[in-house]
Coordinates of C-alpha atoms and ligand atoms in Angstrom, one line a residue:
X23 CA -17.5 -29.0 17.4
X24 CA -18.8 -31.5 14.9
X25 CA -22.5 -31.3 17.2
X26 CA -22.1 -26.8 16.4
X27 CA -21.4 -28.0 12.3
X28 CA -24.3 -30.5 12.2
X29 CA -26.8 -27.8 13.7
X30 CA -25.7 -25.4 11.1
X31 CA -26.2 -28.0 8.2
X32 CA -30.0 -28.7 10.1
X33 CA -30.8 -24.9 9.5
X34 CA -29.7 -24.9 6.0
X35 CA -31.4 -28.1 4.9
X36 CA -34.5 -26.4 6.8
X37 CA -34.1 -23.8 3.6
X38 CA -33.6 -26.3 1.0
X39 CA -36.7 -27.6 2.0
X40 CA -38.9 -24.1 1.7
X41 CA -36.9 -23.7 -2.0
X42 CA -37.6 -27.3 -3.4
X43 CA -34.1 -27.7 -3.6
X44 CA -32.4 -31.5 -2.8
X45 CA -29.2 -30.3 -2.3
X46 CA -26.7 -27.4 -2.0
X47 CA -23.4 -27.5 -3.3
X48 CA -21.1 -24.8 -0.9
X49 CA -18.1 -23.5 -2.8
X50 CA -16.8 -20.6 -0.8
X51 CA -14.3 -21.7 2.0
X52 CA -16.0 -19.5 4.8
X53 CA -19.1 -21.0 4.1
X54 CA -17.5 -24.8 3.8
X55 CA -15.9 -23.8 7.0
X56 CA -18.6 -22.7 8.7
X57 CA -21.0 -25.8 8.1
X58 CA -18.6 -28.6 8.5
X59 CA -15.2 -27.2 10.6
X60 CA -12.9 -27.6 7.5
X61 CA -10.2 -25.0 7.8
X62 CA -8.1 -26.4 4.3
X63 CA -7.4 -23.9 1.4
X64 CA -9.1 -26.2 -1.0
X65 CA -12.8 -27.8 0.0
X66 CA -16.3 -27.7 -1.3
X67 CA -19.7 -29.3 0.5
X68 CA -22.5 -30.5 -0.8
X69 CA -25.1 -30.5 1.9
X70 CA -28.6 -32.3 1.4
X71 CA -31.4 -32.9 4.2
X72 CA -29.7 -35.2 5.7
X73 CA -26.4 -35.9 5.1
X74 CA -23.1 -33.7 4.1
X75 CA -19.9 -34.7 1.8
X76 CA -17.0 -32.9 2.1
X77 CA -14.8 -32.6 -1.1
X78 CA -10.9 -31.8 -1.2
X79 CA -7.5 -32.6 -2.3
X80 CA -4.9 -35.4 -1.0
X81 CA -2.9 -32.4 0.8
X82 CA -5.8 -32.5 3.1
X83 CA -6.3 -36.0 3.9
X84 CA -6.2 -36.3 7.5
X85 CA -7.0 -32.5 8.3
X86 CA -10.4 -33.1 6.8
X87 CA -10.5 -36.2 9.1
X88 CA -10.0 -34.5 12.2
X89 CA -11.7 -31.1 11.6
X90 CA -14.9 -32.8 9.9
X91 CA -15.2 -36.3 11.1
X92 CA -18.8 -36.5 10.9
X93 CA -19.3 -36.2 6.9
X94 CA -18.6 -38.3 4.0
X95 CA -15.2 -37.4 2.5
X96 CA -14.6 -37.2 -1.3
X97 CA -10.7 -37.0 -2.0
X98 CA -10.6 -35.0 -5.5
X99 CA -8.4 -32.1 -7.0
X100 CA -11.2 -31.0 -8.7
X101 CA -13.8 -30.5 -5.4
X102 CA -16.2 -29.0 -7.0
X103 CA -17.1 -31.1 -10.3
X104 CA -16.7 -34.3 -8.1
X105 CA -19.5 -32.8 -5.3
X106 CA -21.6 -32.3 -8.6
X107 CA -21.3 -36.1 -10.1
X108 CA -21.7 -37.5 -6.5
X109 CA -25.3 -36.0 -6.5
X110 CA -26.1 -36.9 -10.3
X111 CA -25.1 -40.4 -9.0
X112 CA -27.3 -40.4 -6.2
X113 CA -30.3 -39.0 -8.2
X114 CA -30.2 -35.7 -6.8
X115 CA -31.4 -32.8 -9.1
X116 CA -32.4 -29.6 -7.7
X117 CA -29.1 -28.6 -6.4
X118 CA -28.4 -25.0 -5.5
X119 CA -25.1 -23.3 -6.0
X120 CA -23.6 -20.1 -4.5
X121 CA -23.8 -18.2 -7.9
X122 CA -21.8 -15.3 -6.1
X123 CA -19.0 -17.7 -5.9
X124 CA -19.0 -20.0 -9.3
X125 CA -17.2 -18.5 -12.0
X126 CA -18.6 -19.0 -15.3
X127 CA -15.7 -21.5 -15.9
X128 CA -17.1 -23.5 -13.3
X129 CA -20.5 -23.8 -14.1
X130 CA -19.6 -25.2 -17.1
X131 CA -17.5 -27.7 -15.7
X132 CA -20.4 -28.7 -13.5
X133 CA -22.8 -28.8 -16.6
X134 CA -20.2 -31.3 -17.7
X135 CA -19.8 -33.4 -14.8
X136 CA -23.1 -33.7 -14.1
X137 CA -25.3 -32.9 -17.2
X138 CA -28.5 -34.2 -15.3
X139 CA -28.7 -31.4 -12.8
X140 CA -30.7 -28.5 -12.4
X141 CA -28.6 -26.0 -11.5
X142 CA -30.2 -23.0 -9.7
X143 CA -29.0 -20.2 -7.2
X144 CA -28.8 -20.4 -3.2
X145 CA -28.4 -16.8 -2.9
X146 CA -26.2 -15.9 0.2
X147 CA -28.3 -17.9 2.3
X148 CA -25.5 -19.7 4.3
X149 CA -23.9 -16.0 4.3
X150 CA -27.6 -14.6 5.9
X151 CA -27.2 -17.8 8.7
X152 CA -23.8 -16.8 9.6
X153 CA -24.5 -12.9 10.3
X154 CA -26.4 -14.7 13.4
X155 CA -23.5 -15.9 15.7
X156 CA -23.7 -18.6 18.5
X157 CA -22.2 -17.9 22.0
X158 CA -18.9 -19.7 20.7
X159 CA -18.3 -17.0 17.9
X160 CA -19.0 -14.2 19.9
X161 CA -16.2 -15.4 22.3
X162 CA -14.0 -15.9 19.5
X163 CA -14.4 -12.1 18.1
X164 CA -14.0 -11.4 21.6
X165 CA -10.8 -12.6 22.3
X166 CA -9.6 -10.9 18.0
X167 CA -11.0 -7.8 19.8
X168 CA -9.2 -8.3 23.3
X169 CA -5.8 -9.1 21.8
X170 CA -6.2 -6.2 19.3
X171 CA -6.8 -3.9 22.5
X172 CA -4.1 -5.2 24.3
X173 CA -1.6 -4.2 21.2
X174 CA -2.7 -1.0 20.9
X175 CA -2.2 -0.2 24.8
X176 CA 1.4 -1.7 24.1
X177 CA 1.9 0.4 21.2
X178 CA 0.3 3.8 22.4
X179 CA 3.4 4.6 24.6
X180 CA 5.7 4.6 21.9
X181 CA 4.0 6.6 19.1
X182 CA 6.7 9.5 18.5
X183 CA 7.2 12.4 16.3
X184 CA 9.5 11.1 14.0
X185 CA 7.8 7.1 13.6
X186 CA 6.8 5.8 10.1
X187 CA 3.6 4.5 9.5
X188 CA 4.8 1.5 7.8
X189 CA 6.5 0.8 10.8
X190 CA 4.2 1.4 12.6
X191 CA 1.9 -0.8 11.4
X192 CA 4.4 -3.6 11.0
X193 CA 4.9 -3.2 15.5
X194 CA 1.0 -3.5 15.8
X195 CA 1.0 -5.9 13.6
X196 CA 3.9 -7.7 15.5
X197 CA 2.3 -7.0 18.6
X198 CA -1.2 -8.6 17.7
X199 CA 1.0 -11.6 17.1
X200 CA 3.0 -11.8 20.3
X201 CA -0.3 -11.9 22.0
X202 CA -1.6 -14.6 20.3
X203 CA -3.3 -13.6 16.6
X204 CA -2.7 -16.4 13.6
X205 CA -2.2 -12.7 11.9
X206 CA -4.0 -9.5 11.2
X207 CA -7.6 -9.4 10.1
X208 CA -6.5 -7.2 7.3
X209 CA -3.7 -4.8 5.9
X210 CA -3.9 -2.5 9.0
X211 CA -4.4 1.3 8.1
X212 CA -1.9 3.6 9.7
X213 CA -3.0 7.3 8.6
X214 CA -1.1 10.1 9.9
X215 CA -2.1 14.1 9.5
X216 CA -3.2 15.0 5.9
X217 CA -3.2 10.7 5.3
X218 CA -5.6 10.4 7.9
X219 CA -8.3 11.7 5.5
X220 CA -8.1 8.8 3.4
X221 CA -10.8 6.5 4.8
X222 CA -8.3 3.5 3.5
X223 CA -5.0 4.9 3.6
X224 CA -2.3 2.1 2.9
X225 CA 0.3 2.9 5.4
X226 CA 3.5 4.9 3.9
X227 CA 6.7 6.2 4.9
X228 CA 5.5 9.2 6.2
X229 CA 6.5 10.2 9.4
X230 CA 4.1 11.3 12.3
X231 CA 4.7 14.9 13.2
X232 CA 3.6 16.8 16.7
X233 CA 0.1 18.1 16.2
X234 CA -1.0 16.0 14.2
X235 CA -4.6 13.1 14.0
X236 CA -3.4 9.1 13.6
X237 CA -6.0 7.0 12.3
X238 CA -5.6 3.4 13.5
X239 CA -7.8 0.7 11.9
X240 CA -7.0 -3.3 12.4
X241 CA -7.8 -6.0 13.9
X242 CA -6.2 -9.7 14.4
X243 CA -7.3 -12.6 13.1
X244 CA -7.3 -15.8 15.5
X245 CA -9.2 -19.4 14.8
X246 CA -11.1 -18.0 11.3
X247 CA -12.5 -15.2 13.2
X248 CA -12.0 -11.2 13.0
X249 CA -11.5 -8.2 14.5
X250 CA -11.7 -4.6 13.6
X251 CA -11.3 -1.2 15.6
X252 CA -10.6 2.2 14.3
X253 CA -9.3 4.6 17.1
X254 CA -8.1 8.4 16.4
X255 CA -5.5 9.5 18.3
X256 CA -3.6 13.4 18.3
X257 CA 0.3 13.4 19.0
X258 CA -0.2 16.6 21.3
X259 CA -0.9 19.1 21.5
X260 CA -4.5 18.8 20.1
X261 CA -5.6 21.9 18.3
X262 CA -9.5 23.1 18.5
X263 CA -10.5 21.6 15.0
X264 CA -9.5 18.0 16.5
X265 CA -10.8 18.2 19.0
X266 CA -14.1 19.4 17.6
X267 CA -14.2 16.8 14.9
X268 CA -13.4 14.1 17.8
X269 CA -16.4 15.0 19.3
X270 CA -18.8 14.8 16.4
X271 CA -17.3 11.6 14.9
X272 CA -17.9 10.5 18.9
X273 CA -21.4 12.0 19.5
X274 CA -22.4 10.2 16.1
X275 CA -21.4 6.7 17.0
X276 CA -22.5 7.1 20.2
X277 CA -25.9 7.8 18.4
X278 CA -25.3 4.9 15.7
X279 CA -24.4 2.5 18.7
X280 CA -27.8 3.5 20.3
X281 CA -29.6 2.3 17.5
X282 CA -28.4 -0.7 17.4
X283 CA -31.3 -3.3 18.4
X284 CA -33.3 -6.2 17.2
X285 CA -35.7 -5.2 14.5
X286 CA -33.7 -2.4 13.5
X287 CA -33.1 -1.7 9.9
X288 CA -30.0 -0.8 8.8
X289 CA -30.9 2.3 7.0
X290 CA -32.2 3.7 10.5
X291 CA -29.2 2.6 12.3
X292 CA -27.3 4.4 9.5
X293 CA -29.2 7.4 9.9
X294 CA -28.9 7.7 13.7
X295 CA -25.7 8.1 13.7
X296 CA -25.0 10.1 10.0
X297 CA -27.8 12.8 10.8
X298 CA -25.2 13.9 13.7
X299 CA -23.0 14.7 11.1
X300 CA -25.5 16.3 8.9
X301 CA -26.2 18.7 11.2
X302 CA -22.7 19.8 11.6
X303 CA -23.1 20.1 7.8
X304 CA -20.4 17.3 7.1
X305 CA -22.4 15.3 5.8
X306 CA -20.5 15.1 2.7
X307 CA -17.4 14.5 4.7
X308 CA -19.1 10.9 5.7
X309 CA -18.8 9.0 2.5
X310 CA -19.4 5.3 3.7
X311 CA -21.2 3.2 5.2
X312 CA -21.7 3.0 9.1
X313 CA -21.1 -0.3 9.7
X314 CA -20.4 -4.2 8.7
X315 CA -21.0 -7.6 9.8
X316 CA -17.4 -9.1 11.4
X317 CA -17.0 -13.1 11.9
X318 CA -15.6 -15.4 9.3
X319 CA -14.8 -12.8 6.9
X320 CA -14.0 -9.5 8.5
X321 CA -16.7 -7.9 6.2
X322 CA -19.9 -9.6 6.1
X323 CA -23.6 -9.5 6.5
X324 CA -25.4 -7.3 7.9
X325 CA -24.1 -4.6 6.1
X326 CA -25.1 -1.4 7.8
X327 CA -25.9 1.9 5.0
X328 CA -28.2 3.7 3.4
X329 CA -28.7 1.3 0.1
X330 CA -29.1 -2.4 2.5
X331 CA -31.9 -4.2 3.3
X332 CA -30.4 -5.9 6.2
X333 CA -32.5 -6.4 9.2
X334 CA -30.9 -6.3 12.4
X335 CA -31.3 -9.6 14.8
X336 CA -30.2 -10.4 18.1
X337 CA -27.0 -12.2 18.2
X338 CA -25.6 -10.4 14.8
X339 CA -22.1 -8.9 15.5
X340 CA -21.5 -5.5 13.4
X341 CA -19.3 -2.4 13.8
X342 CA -20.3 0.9 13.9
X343 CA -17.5 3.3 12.5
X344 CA -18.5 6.5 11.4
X345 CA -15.9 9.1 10.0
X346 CA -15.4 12.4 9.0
X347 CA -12.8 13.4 6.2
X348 CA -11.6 16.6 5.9
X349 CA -9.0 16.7 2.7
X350 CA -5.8 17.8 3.2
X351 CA -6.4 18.3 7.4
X352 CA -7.2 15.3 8.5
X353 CA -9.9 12.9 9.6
X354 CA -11.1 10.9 12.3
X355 CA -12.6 7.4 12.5
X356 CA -14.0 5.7 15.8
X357 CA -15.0 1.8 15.3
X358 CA -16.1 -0.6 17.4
X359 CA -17.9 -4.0 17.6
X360 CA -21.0 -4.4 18.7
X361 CA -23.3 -7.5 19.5
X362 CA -27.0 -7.1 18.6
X363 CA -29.0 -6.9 21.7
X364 CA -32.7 -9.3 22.5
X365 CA -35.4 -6.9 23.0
X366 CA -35.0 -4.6 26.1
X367 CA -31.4 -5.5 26.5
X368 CA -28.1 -3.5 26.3
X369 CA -25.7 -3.9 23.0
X370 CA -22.9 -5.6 24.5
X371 CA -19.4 -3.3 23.1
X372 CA -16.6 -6.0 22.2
X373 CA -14.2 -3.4 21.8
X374 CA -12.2 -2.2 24.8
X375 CA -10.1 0.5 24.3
X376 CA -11.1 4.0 25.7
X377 CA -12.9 6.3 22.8
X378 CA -11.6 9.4 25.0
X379 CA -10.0 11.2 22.7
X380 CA -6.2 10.5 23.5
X381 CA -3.8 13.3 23.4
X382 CA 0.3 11.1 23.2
Ligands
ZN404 ZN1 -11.9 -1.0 10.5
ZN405 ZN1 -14.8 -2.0 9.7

């Protein structure tokens, strides 16, 4: 939606304006994505008040055409350094660069390209516009989320004593696929018994035994956008421990899901939910953060923890996953998706599988 890309590009210029800038040159590919549609591997955009130019290689000649036909196109290997001489040329000087993104390589490239500019930092201001999400991205997650529900159902039947969790990753994977995901939204975590203590277990060749926990965490990736759930299941029968730490890990992100509003800080929302835990005295046991901005990239802004600043606003889309680990036994994870209510309003759960604990 060229209209969507242009409104995008209105907000950031509205920034440019408060920080004196004339221009900002976007280098990382969510971002270019984000403001002007382009989906290439290879594209940088330099955005002033009122007009955009999109820079990339002849590979992506008519792509950029079709998924950005409302900017200026700049056909050059070198995307970057071009961007930067196009705006010397047009006697722009204050232009702002994503300094979390250009190397120190590049910025002396640019210096050469384009000796004349004053190069200074946009911060992760096009990162702090996208943790707001139109009605468009929230459908988007929404279907990552649907079809990642829809795999798991398919897959739950045919968890066995006996399955690897390599392969078992590689069927949900497959399955994610089949309904329609470009892919996964990440490596997806299959964690079985002691493994499932490992907040980021890379799946192994271990095979799932009776009475044991099976940490799930994935999502699937579909038009740019991302997914991510984390469900815990037992192969029966569930002993009293796991079911025990089911219910905490549940009763906290209930609590952390509660706190989830506009205005909210994301300390507080971190707290909510990680104070159930304290009080079980696993505190220790809960060693990240409670949640994460999902869109774009499948971790971005807000991020939800104890050491962010992040203010929650209506319309951001974030998980809440807490976990407790218990080494050598086993752990349990429960994430969903959330959007940020308005004031007065309900959070809106993206995710749609049960969080009953299920006994296979
Ligand atoms: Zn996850
Ligand atoms: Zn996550």
């Amino acid at each position: 939606m060229p209209e969507q890309h242009a409104r995008r590009r209105a907000r950031l210029a509205e920034r440019l304006g408060d920080g004196g800038f004339d221009a900002a040159l976007i280098t990382r590919l969510a971002n270019v994505r984000y403001l002007s549609g382009f989906t290439g591997s290879n594209g940088a955009l330099l955005v002033t008040p009122d007009a955009a130019a999109l820079a990339t290689d002849g590979r992506y000649e008519e792509q950029s055409a079709a998924e950005a036909p409302d900017v200026e196109r700049v056909i050059d290997r070198n995307t970057v350094p071009a961007l930067a001489a196009l705006a010397a040329a047009r006697g722009l000087r204050r232009v702002a660069i994503e300094t979390h993104d250009v190397t120190l390589d590049l910025r002396e490239e640019l210096a050469a390209a384009a000796p004349a500019l004053d190069l200074t930092s946009l911060g992760a201001a096009v990162e702090e516009l996208r943790a707001v999400k139109d009605a468009d991205e929230v459908a988007l997650i929404g279907e990552c989320c649907a079809i990642a529900d829809a795999a798991l159902a398919g897959l739950l039947d045919s968890l066995r004593p006996g399955r690897a969790e390599r392969e078992i990753a590689a069927d949900l994977e497959g399955r994610m696929r089949a309904l329609g995901a470009d892919g996964p939204s990440f490596g997806t975590i299959v964690a079985s018994g002691p493994n499932s203590a490992i907040p980021h277990h890379h799946p192994t060749d271990r095979e799932l035994a009776a009475g044991e926990l099976l940490k799930l965490d994935f999502g699937a990736l579909r038009a740019g956008y991302h997914s991510d759930m984390t469900r815990t299941v037992v192969l029966g029968p569930a002993a009293d421990w796991q079911r025990e730490l089911y219910a905490l890990v549940d009763a906290a992100a209930a609590a952390g899901r509660a706190a989830v509003s506009d205005g909210a800080t994301a300390p507080d929302v971190d707290s909510a939910a990680r104070s159930v835990i304290e009080q079980a005295g696993q505190g220790e046991r809960f060693m990240h953060g409670l949640g994460h901005g999902v869109g774009l990239d499948v971790q971005e802004r807000p991020w939800l923890g104890q050491s962010s600043d992040d203010e929650l606003a209506a319309g951001m889309v974030l998980t809440v996953e807490p976990g407790v680990y218990l080494p050598g036994r086993g752990g349990v994870r429960i994430e969903d998706i959330l959007v940020v209510p308005s004031a007065g309003a309900e959070a809106r759960v993206l995710t749609g599988t049960t969080r009953e604990l299920l006994v296979l």
